[in-house]
Structures are given as C-alpha cells and as structure tokens.
PDB file of C-alpha atoms in Angstrom:
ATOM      1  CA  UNK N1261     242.061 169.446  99.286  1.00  0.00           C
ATOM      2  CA  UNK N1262     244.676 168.148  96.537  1.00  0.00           C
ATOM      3  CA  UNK N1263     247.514 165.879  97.600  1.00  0.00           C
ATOM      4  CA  UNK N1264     250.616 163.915  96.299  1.00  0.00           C
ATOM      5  CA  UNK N1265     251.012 160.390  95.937  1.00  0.00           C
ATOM      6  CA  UNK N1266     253.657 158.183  94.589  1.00  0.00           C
ATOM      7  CA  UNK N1267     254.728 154.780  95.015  1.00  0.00           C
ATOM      8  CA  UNK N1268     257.995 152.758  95.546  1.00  0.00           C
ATOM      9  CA  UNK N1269     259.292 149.070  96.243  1.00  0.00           C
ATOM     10  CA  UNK N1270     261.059 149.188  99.508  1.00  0.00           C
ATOM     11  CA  UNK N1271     263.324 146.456  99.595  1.00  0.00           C
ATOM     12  CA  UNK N1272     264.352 144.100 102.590  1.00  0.00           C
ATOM     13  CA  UNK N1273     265.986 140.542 102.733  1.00  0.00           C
ATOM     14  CA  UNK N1274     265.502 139.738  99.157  1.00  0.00           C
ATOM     15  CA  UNK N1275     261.747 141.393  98.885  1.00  0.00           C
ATOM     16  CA  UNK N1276     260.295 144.179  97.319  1.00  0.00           C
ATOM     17  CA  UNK N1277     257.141 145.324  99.309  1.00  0.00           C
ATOM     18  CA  UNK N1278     254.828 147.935  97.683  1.00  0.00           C
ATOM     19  CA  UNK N1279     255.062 151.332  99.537  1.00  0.00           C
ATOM     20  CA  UNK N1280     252.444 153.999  98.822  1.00  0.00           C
ATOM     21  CA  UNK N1281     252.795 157.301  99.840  1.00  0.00           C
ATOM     22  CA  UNK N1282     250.311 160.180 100.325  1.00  0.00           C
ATOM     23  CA  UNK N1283     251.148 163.539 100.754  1.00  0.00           C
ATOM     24  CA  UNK N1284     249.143 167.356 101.103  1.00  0.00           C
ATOM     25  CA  UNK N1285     249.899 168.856  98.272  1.00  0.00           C
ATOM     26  CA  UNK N1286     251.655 171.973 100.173  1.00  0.00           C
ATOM     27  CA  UNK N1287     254.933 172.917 101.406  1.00  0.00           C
ATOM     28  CA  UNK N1288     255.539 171.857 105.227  1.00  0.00           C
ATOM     29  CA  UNK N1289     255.830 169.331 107.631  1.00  0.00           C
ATOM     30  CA  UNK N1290     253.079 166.518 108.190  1.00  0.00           C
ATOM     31  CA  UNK N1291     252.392 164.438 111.261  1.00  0.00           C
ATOM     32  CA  UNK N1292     252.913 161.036 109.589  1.00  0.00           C
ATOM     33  CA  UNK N1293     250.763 157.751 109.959  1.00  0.00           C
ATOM     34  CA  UNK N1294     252.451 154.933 108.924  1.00  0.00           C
ATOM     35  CA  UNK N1295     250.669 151.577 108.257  1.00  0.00           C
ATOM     36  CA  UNK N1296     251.596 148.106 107.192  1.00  0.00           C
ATOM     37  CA  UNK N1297     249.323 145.647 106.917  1.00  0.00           C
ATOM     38  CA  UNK N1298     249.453 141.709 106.105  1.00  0.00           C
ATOM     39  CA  UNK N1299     245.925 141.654 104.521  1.00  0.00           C
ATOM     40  CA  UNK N1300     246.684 143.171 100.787  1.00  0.00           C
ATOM     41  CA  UNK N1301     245.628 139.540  99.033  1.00  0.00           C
ATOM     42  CA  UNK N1302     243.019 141.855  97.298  1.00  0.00           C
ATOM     43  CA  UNK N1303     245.656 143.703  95.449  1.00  0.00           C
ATOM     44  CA  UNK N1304     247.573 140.498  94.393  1.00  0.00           C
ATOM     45  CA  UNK N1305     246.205 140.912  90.669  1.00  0.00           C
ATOM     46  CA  UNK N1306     245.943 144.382  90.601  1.00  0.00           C
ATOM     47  CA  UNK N1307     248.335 147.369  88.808  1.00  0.00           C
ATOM     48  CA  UNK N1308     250.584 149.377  90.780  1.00  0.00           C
ATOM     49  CA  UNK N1309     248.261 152.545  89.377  1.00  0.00           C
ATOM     50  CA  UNK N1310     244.802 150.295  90.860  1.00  0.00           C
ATOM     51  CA  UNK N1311     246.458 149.171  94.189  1.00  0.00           C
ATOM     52  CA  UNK N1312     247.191 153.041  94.735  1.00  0.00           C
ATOM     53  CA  UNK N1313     243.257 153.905  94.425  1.00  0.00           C
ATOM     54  CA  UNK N1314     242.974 150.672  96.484  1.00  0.00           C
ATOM     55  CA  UNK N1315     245.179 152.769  99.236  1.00  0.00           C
ATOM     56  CA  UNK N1316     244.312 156.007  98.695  1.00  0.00           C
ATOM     57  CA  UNK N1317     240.367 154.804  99.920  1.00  0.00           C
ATOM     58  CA  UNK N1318     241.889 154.898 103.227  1.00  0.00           C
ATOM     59  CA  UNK N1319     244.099 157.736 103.065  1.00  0.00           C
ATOM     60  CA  UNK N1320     241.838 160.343 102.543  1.00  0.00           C
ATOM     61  CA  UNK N1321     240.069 161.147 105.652  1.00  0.00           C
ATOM     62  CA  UNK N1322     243.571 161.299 107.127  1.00  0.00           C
ATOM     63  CA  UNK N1323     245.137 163.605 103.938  1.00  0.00           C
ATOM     64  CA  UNK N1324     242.034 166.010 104.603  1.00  0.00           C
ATOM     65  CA  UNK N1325     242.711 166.089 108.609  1.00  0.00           C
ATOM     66  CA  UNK N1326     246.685 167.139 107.336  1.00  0.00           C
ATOM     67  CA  UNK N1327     248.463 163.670 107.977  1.00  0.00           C
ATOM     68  CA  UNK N1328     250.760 162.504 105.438  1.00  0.00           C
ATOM     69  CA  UNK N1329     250.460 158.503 105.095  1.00  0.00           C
ATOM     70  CA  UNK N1330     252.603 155.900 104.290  1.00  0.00           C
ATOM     71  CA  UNK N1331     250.896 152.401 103.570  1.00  0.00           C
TER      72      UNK N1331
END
C-alpha cells in the first residue's frame, strides 16, 4: 500500500513543534490517530527528511490497517 506524507511546524506560544503527517494514498476519509509524544531527543540532530523515516517506522502498521496518522 502507497501513502502520503508531509510535514509542517505547528506553531503555539512562541514554538514551532514538528508535525508529521501520514496519509493512504487514496481519495476518502481516514479514521485518524493522533500522537504526541515528549520522547523525540533522538531526532534532536536529525533532518526534517530523517525524522520523517524516524516517524514513518511507526506509522506503517497503522497506514496499512487504513488510519491516517498525525505524529
């Protein structure tokens, strides 16, 4: 199964936080799971394009099941 991804700096009270979306590559609506997480330290030092592999390792199981995922 292909899908979409893309990412975007959401920003709140002065921050930008990394936002990286995964979508099914098909037209539709998607049950959504959205996750935020305070343990990212391992991306700290990485490229926008390497922290969306980083992501996309947990994304998959849920962009094959048909979720769309926003981390």
């Amino acid at each position: 199964m292909s899908d979409c991804k893309y990412f975007e700096y959401i920003k709140y009270d002065g921050e930008a936080f990394f936002t990286a979306v995964f979508l099914p590559c098909r037209d539709g609506k998607f049950p959504t799971v959205v996750c935020r997480s305070p343990y990212v330290r391992h991306t700290v030092n990485m490229t926008d394009s390497e922290a969306m592999e980083a992501f996309y390792g947990v994304a998959k199981e849920w962009l094959n099941s048909g979720y769309a995922i926003v981390y």
